[in-house]
Coordinates of C-alpha atoms in Angstrom, one line a residue:
Chain A
M1 CA 85.9 -41.3 -28.8
K2 CA 83.3 -42.5 -25.9
K3 CA 83.5 -41.0 -22.6
L4 CA 81.5 -40.6 -19.7
I5 CA 81.3 -36.5 -20.1
N6 CA 78.6 -34.0 -21.1
D7 CA 80.8 -31.2 -22.7
P8 CA 84.6 -31.6 -23.3
R9 CA 84.7 -27.9 -22.3
A10 CA 83.1 -28.7 -18.6
V11 CA 84.9 -31.9 -18.0
V12 CA 87.4 -30.3 -15.1
D13 CA 84.7 -27.9 -13.7
E14 CA 82.3 -30.9 -13.4
S15 CA 84.7 -33.3 -12.3
V16 CA 86.0 -31.1 -9.4
E17 CA 82.3 -30.3 -8.3
G18 CA 81.7 -34.2 -8.3
F19 CA 84.9 -34.5 -6.3
G20 CA 84.0 -31.7 -4.0
L21 CA 80.5 -33.3 -3.3
A22 CA 82.1 -36.9 -2.8
H23 CA 84.6 -35.9 -0.1
A24 CA 82.9 -33.1 1.4
D25 CA 83.9 -34.5 4.9
L26 CA 87.5 -33.9 3.9
V27 CA 87.9 -31.2 1.5
T28 CA 86.6 -27.6 0.3
V29 CA 86.4 -26.9 -3.2
N30 CA 86.8 -23.1 -4.4
A31 CA 84.9 -23.0 -7.9
D32 CA 86.5 -19.5 -9.3
P33 CA 89.5 -19.6 -9.4
K34 CA 89.4 -23.4 -8.9
Y35 CA 91.5 -25.0 -6.2
V36 CA 90.8 -27.7 -3.3
T37 CA 91.8 -27.2 0.2
R38 CA 91.6 -29.5 3.3
K39 CA 88.4 -28.8 5.3
D40 CA 90.3 -27.5 8.3
A41 CA 92.8 -25.3 6.4
P42 CA 94.8 -23.0 7.4
V43 CA 96.1 -25.5 10.1
A44 CA 97.6 -23.1 12.7
G45 CA 101.3 -23.2 13.0
K46 CA 101.7 -25.8 10.5
V47 CA 103.6 -25.4 7.1
G48 CA 101.1 -25.5 4.0
L49 CA 101.9 -28.0 1.1
V50 CA 100.4 -27.1 -2.1
S51 CA 100.7 -29.0 -5.2
G52 CA 98.9 -28.8 -8.4
G53 CA 99.2 -29.7 -12.3
G54 CA 97.1 -30.4 -15.3
S55 CA 93.9 -32.3 -14.8
G56 CA 93.8 -36.1 -16.1
H57 CA 95.8 -37.4 -13.6
E58 CA 93.6 -38.3 -10.8
P59 CA 93.7 -39.0 -8.1
L60 CA 96.9 -36.6 -8.4
H61 CA 96.5 -34.0 -6.9
A62 CA 93.2 -33.0 -5.4
G63 CA 92.7 -36.9 -4.3
F64 CA 95.7 -36.5 -2.0
V65 CA 94.4 -33.3 -0.1
G66 CA 93.8 -34.0 3.8
R67 CA 95.5 -34.6 6.7
G68 CA 99.0 -35.6 6.8
M69 CA 99.5 -34.9 2.9
L70 CA 98.5 -31.6 1.1
D71 CA 96.8 -28.7 2.3
A72 CA 95.9 -27.5 -1.2
A73 CA 95.7 -28.6 -4.7
V74 CA 95.3 -26.8 -8.1
P75 CA 93.8 -28.3 -11.1
G76 CA 94.8 -27.0 -14.5
A77 CA 93.1 -27.8 -17.6
V78 CA 93.4 -31.3 -18.8
F79 CA 97.2 -31.9 -19.0
T80 CA 97.9 -28.2 -19.0
S81 CA 99.2 -26.6 -15.7
P82 CA 97.1 -24.3 -13.5
T83 CA 97.6 -20.6 -13.8
P84 CA 99.2 -18.0 -11.4
D85 CA 95.7 -16.9 -10.6
Q86 CA 94.5 -20.3 -8.8
I87 CA 97.9 -20.9 -7.5
I88 CA 98.3 -17.6 -5.8
P89 CA 95.0 -17.7 -3.5
A90 CA 95.3 -21.6 -2.9
T91 CA 98.8 -20.6 -1.4
L92 CA 97.4 -17.7 0.7
A93 CA 94.4 -19.9 1.6
V94 CA 96.5 -22.3 3.5
N95 CA 99.2 -20.2 4.9
S96 CA 99.0 -20.1 8.8
G97 CA 102.0 -18.0 8.8
A98 CA 104.5 -20.9 8.8
G99 CA 105.1 -20.5 5.0
V100 CA 104.0 -22.9 2.2
V101 CA 106.0 -25.5 0.1
H102 CA 105.1 -25.6 -3.2
I103 CA 105.6 -29.3 -4.9
V104 CA 106.0 -29.0 -8.5
K105 CA 106.5 -31.3 -11.3
N106 CA 109.2 -30.7 -13.6
Y107 CA 107.3 -29.8 -16.8
T108 CA 107.9 -26.4 -18.2
G109 CA 104.3 -25.4 -17.9
D110 CA 104.0 -26.1 -14.2
V111 CA 107.6 -24.6 -13.3
L112 CA 106.6 -21.2 -15.0
N113 CA 103.2 -21.1 -13.6
F114 CA 104.4 -21.9 -10.0
E115 CA 107.5 -20.0 -10.2
T116 CA 105.2 -16.9 -11.1
A117 CA 103.0 -17.5 -8.4
A118 CA 105.6 -18.2 -5.7
E119 CA 106.9 -14.6 -6.7
M120 CA 103.4 -13.1 -6.4
A121 CA 102.6 -15.0 -2.9
Q122 CA 106.2 -13.8 -1.6
A123 CA 105.3 -10.3 -2.3
E124 CA 101.9 -10.6 -0.6
G125 CA 104.4 -11.5 2.5
V126 CA 104.2 -15.4 2.2
E127 CA 107.2 -17.4 2.5
V128 CA 107.3 -19.9 -0.5
R129 CA 109.8 -23.1 -0.9
T130 CA 109.5 -24.8 -3.9
V131 CA 110.3 -28.9 -4.2
L132 CA 110.8 -29.4 -8.0
V133 CA 110.1 -33.2 -8.6
N134 CA 112.3 -34.8 -11.7
D135 CA 112.2 -38.5 -11.1
D136 CA 111.9 -39.9 -14.4
V137 CA 114.7 -41.8 -15.8
A138 CA 113.5 -42.2 -19.2
V139 CA 114.9 -38.7 -20.1
E140 CA 118.6 -39.6 -20.7
D141 CA 120.0 -36.7 -21.7
S142 CA 119.2 -33.8 -19.5
L143 CA 121.8 -31.0 -20.9
Y144 CA 119.7 -31.1 -24.0
T145 CA 115.9 -31.2 -22.7
A146 CA 114.1 -29.3 -20.0
G147 CA 115.4 -31.9 -17.7
R148 CA 113.8 -35.3 -16.4
R149 CA 110.1 -35.3 -15.7
G150 CA 108.2 -35.2 -12.5
V151 CA 106.3 -38.4 -12.5
G152 CA 105.3 -41.0 -10.2
G153 CA 107.6 -40.1 -7.6
T154 CA 105.4 -37.0 -6.9
V155 CA 103.1 -39.1 -4.7
L156 CA 105.9 -40.4 -2.4
V157 CA 107.3 -36.7 -2.0
E158 CA 103.5 -35.7 -1.2
K159 CA 103.2 -38.3 1.3
I160 CA 106.4 -37.8 3.0
A161 CA 106.8 -34.0 3.0
G162 CA 103.2 -34.2 4.1
A163 CA 103.9 -36.1 7.1
A164 CA 106.7 -33.9 8.0
A165 CA 104.3 -31.0 7.9
E166 CA 101.7 -32.5 9.7
R167 CA 104.3 -33.5 12.9
G168 CA 105.4 -29.8 12.7
D169 CA 108.5 -29.3 10.8
D170 CA 109.3 -25.7 10.0
L171 CA 109.3 -24.5 6.2
D172 CA 113.2 -25.3 5.5
A173 CA 112.7 -28.8 7.0
V174 CA 110.0 -29.8 5.1
A175 CA 111.5 -28.5 1.9
A176 CA 114.6 -30.4 2.6
I177 CA 112.6 -33.4 3.0
G178 CA 110.8 -33.2 0.1
D179 CA 114.2 -32.8 -1.9
R180 CA 115.5 -35.6 -0.2
V181 CA 112.8 -38.0 -1.5
N182 CA 112.9 -36.4 -4.7
Q183 CA 117.0 -37.3 -4.8
N184 CA 116.4 -40.8 -3.9
V185 CA 113.1 -42.0 -6.0
R186 CA 113.5 -42.9 -10.0
T187 CA 110.8 -43.5 -12.1
M188 CA 110.1 -45.4 -15.6
G189 CA 106.8 -45.8 -17.1
V190 CA 105.4 -47.8 -20.1
A191 CA 102.3 -47.5 -22.2
L192 CA 100.5 -50.1 -24.0
S193 CA 97.9 -47.7 -25.5
A194 CA 97.4 -44.0 -26.0
C195 CA 94.9 -41.9 -24.4
T196 CA 92.2 -39.4 -25.9
V197 CA 92.2 -35.7 -24.4
P198 CA 88.5 -35.1 -24.2
H199 CA 89.0 -31.5 -26.2
A200 CA 91.5 -33.3 -28.6
G201 CA 89.1 -36.0 -29.7
S202 CA 91.8 -38.3 -30.9
P203 CA 94.6 -40.4 -29.3
S204 CA 97.5 -38.7 -28.2
F205 CA 100.1 -40.6 -30.0
D206 CA 99.6 -43.6 -32.5
L207 CA 100.4 -47.3 -31.4
A208 CA 99.9 -50.4 -33.7
D209 CA 98.6 -53.4 -31.9
N210 CA 102.1 -55.1 -31.6
E211 CA 103.7 -51.9 -30.4
I212 CA 104.5 -50.1 -26.8
E213 CA 106.0 -46.8 -25.8
I214 CA 108.8 -47.2 -23.3
G215 CA 109.7 -44.3 -21.1
I216 CA 106.4 -42.3 -21.3
G217 CA 105.6 -39.3 -19.3
I218 CA 102.3 -38.6 -17.7
H219 CA 100.5 -36.3 -20.3
G220 CA 99.7 -38.9 -23.2
E221 CA 103.2 -37.6 -24.8
P222 CA 105.1 -40.1 -26.5
G223 CA 107.8 -42.1 -25.0
R224 CA 111.4 -42.4 -25.5
H225 CA 110.9 -45.4 -28.2
K226 CA 108.7 -47.8 -29.3
I227 CA 109.2 -51.6 -29.2
A228 CA 107.4 -54.6 -30.2
M229 CA 105.1 -55.8 -27.3
E230 CA 106.7 -58.3 -24.9
N231 CA 105.4 -60.1 -21.8
A232 CA 105.0 -58.7 -18.4
D233 CA 108.3 -59.8 -17.2
G234 CA 110.1 -58.6 -20.1
I235 CA 108.5 -55.1 -19.9
T236 CA 109.5 -55.3 -16.0
N237 CA 112.8 -56.0 -16.6
R238 CA 113.0 -53.0 -19.0
L239 CA 111.7 -50.6 -16.5
L240 CA 113.7 -51.6 -13.5
E241 CA 117.0 -51.8 -15.1
P242 CA 117.5 -48.3 -15.8
I243 CA 115.9 -47.0 -12.3
L244 CA 118.7 -49.4 -10.4
S245 CA 121.5 -48.4 -12.4
D246 CA 120.6 -44.8 -12.1
L247 CA 119.9 -44.8 -8.4
G248 CA 123.2 -47.1 -8.1
M249 CA 121.3 -49.2 -5.5
A250 CA 123.8 -51.5 -3.7
M251 CA 123.0 -55.0 -1.9
G252 CA 121.3 -54.4 1.7
E253 CA 119.5 -51.3 1.1
K254 CA 116.1 -50.7 1.7
V255 CA 113.1 -49.5 -0.6
L256 CA 109.7 -48.4 -1.1
L257 CA 108.4 -50.1 -4.5
F258 CA 105.5 -48.5 -6.1
V259 CA 103.5 -49.9 -9.3
N260 CA 101.5 -47.3 -10.6
G261 CA 98.8 -47.9 -12.9
M262 CA 98.1 -45.4 -16.0
G263 CA 94.4 -45.3 -15.7
G264 CA 93.4 -48.0 -17.9
T265 CA 95.2 -51.5 -16.6
P266 CA 93.4 -53.7 -14.1
L267 CA 95.1 -54.1 -10.6
S268 CA 95.5 -57.6 -11.3
E269 CA 98.2 -57.0 -14.3
L270 CA 99.7 -54.2 -11.8
Y271 CA 100.4 -56.8 -9.2
I272 CA 102.1 -59.0 -12.1
V273 CA 104.4 -56.0 -12.8
Y274 CA 104.9 -55.7 -9.0
R275 CA 105.6 -59.7 -8.8
R276 CA 108.7 -59.3 -11.3
A277 CA 109.9 -56.2 -9.7
A278 CA 110.0 -57.7 -6.2
Q279 CA 111.8 -60.9 -7.9
I280 CA 114.5 -58.4 -9.3
L281 CA 115.1 -56.6 -6.2
A282 CA 115.4 -59.6 -4.4
E283 CA 117.7 -61.2 -6.6
R284 CA 119.8 -58.0 -6.1
G285 CA 119.7 -58.3 -2.1
I286 CA 117.4 -55.3 -1.9
A287 CA 115.1 -55.5 0.6
V288 CA 111.6 -54.0 -0.2
E289 CA 110.4 -52.3 3.1
R290 CA 106.9 -50.7 1.9
S291 CA 105.0 -51.0 -1.1
L292 CA 102.3 -49.1 -3.1
V293 CA 100.2 -50.6 -5.9
G294 CA 97.4 -48.8 -7.6
N295 CA 96.1 -45.8 -9.8
Y296 CA 97.8 -42.9 -8.3
I297 CA 99.0 -41.0 -11.0
T298 CA 97.2 -41.7 -14.1
S299 CA 97.1 -40.5 -17.9
L300 CA 93.3 -40.5 -18.2
E301 CA 92.4 -44.0 -19.9
M302 CA 95.9 -44.7 -21.0
Q303 CA 97.0 -48.4 -20.7
G304 CA 100.1 -48.9 -19.0
C305 CA 102.1 -48.2 -15.7
S306 CA 104.9 -46.6 -14.0
V307 CA 107.5 -48.4 -11.6
S308 CA 109.3 -46.3 -8.8
V309 CA 112.0 -47.2 -6.6
L310 CA 112.5 -44.9 -3.4
R311 CA 115.7 -45.6 -1.3
L312 CA 114.7 -45.5 2.2
D313 CA 115.8 -44.1 5.5
D314 CA 114.6 -44.6 8.7
E315 CA 113.2 -41.2 8.7
M316 CA 111.6 -41.3 5.5
T317 CA 110.2 -44.8 6.2
A318 CA 108.4 -43.3 9.7
L319 CA 106.8 -40.5 7.8
W320 CA 105.7 -42.8 5.0
D321 CA 103.9 -44.8 8.2
A322 CA 102.6 -41.8 9.7
P323 CA 98.7 -41.4 9.7
V324 CA 97.4 -39.8 6.5
H325 CA 93.4 -39.1 5.8
T326 CA 92.7 -38.0 2.3
P327 CA 90.2 -39.0 -0.5
A328 CA 92.5 -41.4 -2.2
L329 CA 95.1 -42.2 0.4
R330 CA 94.1 -43.2 3.9
W331 CA 95.9 -45.3 6.8
G332 CA 96.7 -45.1 10.5
V333 CA 93.5 -43.1 11.3
Chain B
M1 CA 101.1 9.6 -36.5
G2 CA 101.3 5.5 -36.5
L3 CA 99.4 2.8 -35.4
D4 CA 96.7 3.7 -32.4
V5 CA 94.4 1.7 -30.0
T6 CA 92.1 1.1 -32.8
W7 CA 94.9 -1.1 -34.6
A8 CA 95.8 -2.8 -31.2
V9 CA 92.2 -4.0 -30.6
K10 CA 92.0 -5.4 -34.3
W11 CA 95.2 -7.1 -33.9
L12 CA 93.7 -9.0 -30.8
T13 CA 90.6 -9.7 -32.6
L14 CA 92.3 -11.2 -35.7
S15 CA 94.8 -13.1 -33.5
A16 CA 91.5 -14.5 -31.8
Q17 CA 90.0 -15.5 -34.9
A18 CA 93.2 -17.4 -36.3
M19 CA 93.4 -19.2 -33.0
A20 CA 89.9 -20.5 -33.5
E21 CA 90.5 -21.0 -37.2
H22 CA 93.5 -22.8 -36.5
R23 CA 92.6 -24.5 -33.4
V24 CA 92.5 -28.1 -34.7
E25 CA 95.8 -27.5 -36.6
L26 CA 97.5 -26.4 -33.7
I27 CA 96.4 -29.4 -31.5
E28 CA 97.6 -31.7 -34.3
L29 CA 101.1 -30.1 -34.4
D30 CA 101.1 -30.4 -30.7
R31 CA 99.9 -34.0 -30.8
A32 CA 102.6 -35.0 -33.0
I33 CA 105.5 -33.8 -30.5
G34 CA 103.4 -32.8 -27.0
D35 CA 100.3 -33.4 -25.5
S36 CA 97.6 -32.1 -27.7
D37 CA 97.0 -29.0 -25.6
H38 CA 98.0 -26.2 -27.6
G39 CA 95.3 -25.1 -29.8
E40 CA 92.6 -25.4 -27.2
N41 CA 94.7 -23.4 -24.8
M42 CA 95.3 -20.6 -27.1
D43 CA 91.9 -20.4 -28.4
R44 CA 90.4 -20.3 -24.7
G45 CA 93.1 -17.5 -24.3
F46 CA 92.4 -15.3 -27.0
Q47 CA 88.6 -15.8 -26.3
A48 CA 89.2 -14.5 -22.8
V49 CA 91.2 -11.6 -24.1
L50 CA 88.2 -10.5 -26.5
D51 CA 85.7 -10.9 -23.2
K52 CA 88.2 -8.3 -21.4
L53 CA 88.6 -6.0 -24.5
A54 CA 84.9 -6.0 -24.3
E55 CA 84.4 -5.3 -20.5
S56 CA 87.2 -2.7 -20.5
P57 CA 87.9 -1.2 -23.7
P58 CA 91.6 0.2 -23.6
E59 CA 92.5 3.6 -24.4
T60 CA 96.1 3.0 -25.6
P61 CA 98.1 0.1 -27.5
G62 CA 100.0 -0.3 -24.5
A63 CA 97.0 -0.8 -22.3
A64 CA 95.5 -3.3 -24.8
L65 CA 98.5 -5.2 -24.7
K66 CA 98.8 -5.4 -21.1
L67 CA 95.1 -6.5 -20.8
T68 CA 95.8 -9.3 -23.1
A69 CA 98.9 -10.4 -21.0
M70 CA 96.9 -10.8 -17.9
A71 CA 94.1 -12.7 -19.9
L72 CA 96.6 -14.8 -21.5
M73 CA 98.6 -15.4 -18.0
S74 CA 95.1 -16.4 -16.4
K75 CA 93.4 -18.5 -19.1
V76 CA 96.1 -20.2 -21.2
G77 CA 98.1 -22.1 -18.5
G78 CA 101.0 -24.7 -19.7
A79 CA 104.0 -23.0 -20.8
A80 CA 102.4 -20.9 -23.6
G81 CA 100.4 -18.7 -20.9
P82 CA 103.3 -17.4 -19.0
L83 CA 105.6 -17.2 -22.3
Y84 CA 102.9 -15.2 -24.1
G85 CA 101.9 -13.4 -20.9
T86 CA 105.6 -12.2 -20.5
A87 CA 105.6 -11.2 -24.4
F88 CA 102.8 -9.0 -24.3
L89 CA 103.7 -7.3 -20.8
R90 CA 107.2 -6.8 -22.1
A91 CA 105.9 -5.0 -25.4
A92 CA 103.3 -3.2 -23.5
T93 CA 105.8 -1.6 -21.2
T94 CA 107.9 -0.7 -24.3
L95 CA 104.8 1.2 -25.9
G96 CA 104.3 2.8 -22.4
D97 CA 101.1 5.1 -22.3
A98 CA 101.5 6.7 -26.0
A99 CA 98.6 7.3 -28.0
Y100 CA 100.5 6.4 -31.2
V101 CA 103.4 3.6 -32.1
D102 CA 106.0 4.6 -34.8
A103 CA 108.0 1.9 -36.5
P104 CA 111.2 2.2 -34.2
V105 CA 109.0 1.7 -31.2
L106 CA 106.9 -1.0 -32.8
A107 CA 110.4 -2.6 -33.7
A108 CA 111.7 -2.2 -30.1
A109 CA 108.1 -3.8 -28.8
L110 CA 108.7 -6.7 -30.9
A111 CA 112.4 -7.0 -29.4
A112 CA 111.3 -6.7 -25.8
A113 CA 108.5 -9.4 -26.4
R114 CA 111.1 -11.7 -27.7
D115 CA 113.6 -11.0 -25.1
G116 CA 110.7 -11.6 -22.3
I117 CA 110.0 -15.1 -24.0
V118 CA 113.7 -15.8 -23.9
A119 CA 114.2 -14.7 -20.4
R120 CA 111.2 -16.9 -18.9
G121 CA 111.6 -20.0 -21.1
K122 CA 115.4 -20.0 -21.0
A123 CA 115.3 -21.4 -24.6
E124 CA 117.6 -19.8 -27.4
A125 CA 117.5 -19.9 -31.2
G126 CA 117.6 -23.4 -32.9
D127 CA 115.6 -25.3 -29.5
K128 CA 112.4 -25.8 -31.5
T129 CA 110.3 -23.3 -29.6
M130 CA 108.5 -20.0 -30.3
V131 CA 111.7 -18.3 -30.0
D132 CA 112.5 -19.7 -33.5
A133 CA 109.6 -17.4 -34.9
W134 CA 110.1 -14.2 -32.7
T135 CA 113.9 -13.8 -33.1
P136 CA 113.9 -13.8 -37.0
A137 CA 110.7 -11.6 -36.4
A138 CA 112.1 -9.2 -34.0
E139 CA 115.4 -9.2 -36.4
A140 CA 113.4 -8.4 -39.6
A141 CA 111.4 -5.6 -37.7
A142 CA 114.4 -3.7 -36.7
A143 CA 115.9 -3.9 -40.1
A144 CA 112.5 -3.0 -41.6
A145 CA 112.2 0.1 -39.2
A146 CA 114.6 2.0 -40.8
D147 CA 112.5 3.3 -43.3
G148 CA 109.7 4.5 -40.9
D149 CA 106.8 2.5 -41.9
T150 CA 104.8 0.6 -39.2
L151 CA 103.3 -1.6 -41.8
A152 CA 106.2 -2.5 -43.3
V153 CA 107.7 -3.4 -39.9
L154 CA 104.8 -5.9 -39.3
I155 CA 104.7 -7.4 -42.8
A156 CA 108.7 -8.3 -42.5
A157 CA 108.1 -9.6 -38.9
A158 CA 105.1 -11.7 -39.9
E159 CA 107.1 -12.7 -43.1
A160 CA 110.2 -13.7 -40.9
A161 CA 108.0 -15.6 -38.2
E162 CA 106.4 -17.7 -40.5
A163 CA 109.9 -18.7 -42.2
G164 CA 111.3 -19.4 -38.6
A165 CA 108.0 -21.7 -38.0
V166 CA 108.6 -23.6 -41.0
A167 CA 112.4 -23.9 -40.3
T168 CA 111.7 -25.6 -36.9
D169 CA 110.4 -28.6 -38.9
P170 CA 114.0 -30.5 -39.1
L171 CA 115.1 -29.2 -35.6
V172 CA 115.5 -31.8 -32.6
A173 CA 113.8 -30.4 -29.6
R174 CA 115.6 -29.1 -26.7
K175 CA 113.2 -27.2 -24.5
G176 CA 109.7 -27.7 -23.5
R177 CA 107.7 -31.2 -23.8
A178 CA 109.0 -32.2 -27.2
S179 CA 112.3 -32.3 -25.8
Y180 CA 111.5 -35.6 -24.3
L181 CA 111.0 -36.9 -27.6
G182 CA 114.8 -36.4 -28.6
E183 CA 115.5 -37.2 -32.4
R184 CA 111.9 -38.3 -32.9
S185 CA 110.9 -34.4 -32.7
A186 CA 112.4 -33.9 -35.8
G187 CA 110.0 -33.5 -38.8
H188 CA 107.2 -31.8 -36.8
R189 CA 106.5 -28.1 -36.6
D190 CA 106.9 -26.4 -33.4
P191 CA 103.3 -25.5 -32.3
G192 CA 104.3 -22.7 -30.1
A193 CA 106.4 -21.1 -33.4
A194 CA 103.2 -21.6 -35.5
S195 CA 100.9 -19.9 -33.2
S196 CA 103.5 -16.9 -33.1
A197 CA 103.5 -16.7 -36.7
L198 CA 99.5 -16.4 -36.6
I199 CA 99.7 -13.9 -34.0
L200 CA 102.2 -11.9 -36.0
R201 CA 100.4 -12.4 -39.1
A202 CA 97.3 -10.9 -37.7
A203 CA 99.4 -7.5 -36.5
A204 CA 100.1 -7.0 -40.0
G205 CA 96.7 -7.9 -41.0
A206 CA 95.4 -5.3 -38.5
A207 CA 97.6 -2.4 -40.1
A208 CA 96.9 -2.9 -43.4

């Protein structure tokens, strides 16, 4: 294992410290307990948006803290959810009296810790709503699992709900639009290689040179099945098909197409995937109105990508276009 | 008489030792069906428990378990933090401020811990989770409590938990991160059941 680290146990602390130094104009880092808030938090009259999860998914979540997106992000240990003693003070710190929305990815640890924190924050007098993100179509049989995972769609929920909060929507409205994005987005991922968690020292699953994992989540956990390596178009076909059938997309609908890198795949390859995904959508008469390509929700240095399709309506499109100014996403300002 | 705070502190100390010793093994179990963090998180959590015990020595077994619950909840993260936190908190509530724990109360505390894990995680026996260690442990403890010996209760619980953990090997996971693997989760031991067995073995070891 070769990594640019000092001590496996100091990875998150040192990384968050560097993040704070690099983006001191946008964010404030609280070291203990660890959380990141936007510089001007709490913003008077505005609903606060808090998300969080394991580290190793950068720029998610701290990279999306700032005007028009998150008010606070709570980083856990690598691939491990944060704990209530971090989430509660982050929630209190961004509450201006208008309440706080927690955006939670549907992983058991994230759900349990945010649930506990929400109860405690409510006991402190803060109104909390939770938007649970579960956009992963790889999990087919949700009756017998902990449900679908929250993956790439999380970025889109954070952007659109963040814009709604920024324009002054109230607590229930911000949560409602977050839910609406979640209901209309589906994601499927593929890994060409595993990643290595710093404290574990060995790759999180084994893949032969000619194998890929289809249907991965974002924690270096294995996917639904292994198949032999194919070319980019073949893999993209496999990712798009379950998304489109699950969404029940019809001709004439408008979408946002998001191709996300897992950390170890160059942008050139992500654009090859985007090319094929856009072709498939065009063949089906679906209009790609907006797009996003890059590393936004990663799994350390894993090679691979996920594709997300969000069915857009006019309000979601307008909120997507609204100004955003964060370390990892910025436009309109 | 019965078990006192010295037993509780020794239990937690032995648990911390077990987590440090089995850290790599738990990471490997979790690597097979999860995300490789369980051994690291449990080791970090129980080291925090030792720090808390040194900082503010508890006066009763219940106080020791409550302190453990808080430390695990705030340091472990993931699903294991809230699940173990809830288990220790419910057990602590059952023990109350009594200076000594007898066999029936001990069995009741283990049952309360199991119920807490079930309530928090919404898993049931057979889902391939820590419930598969705690349910047989609580049942064996209740059966052993009849003859009134705390050591017998803890040994019965530890042995049942170990057998329960082994019995998770062929199961298909239906809760937690391993559930996303479906059939591919079969053939691997559940890491939460494995760490639960270690903790209950430590409880028996501390009473011996």
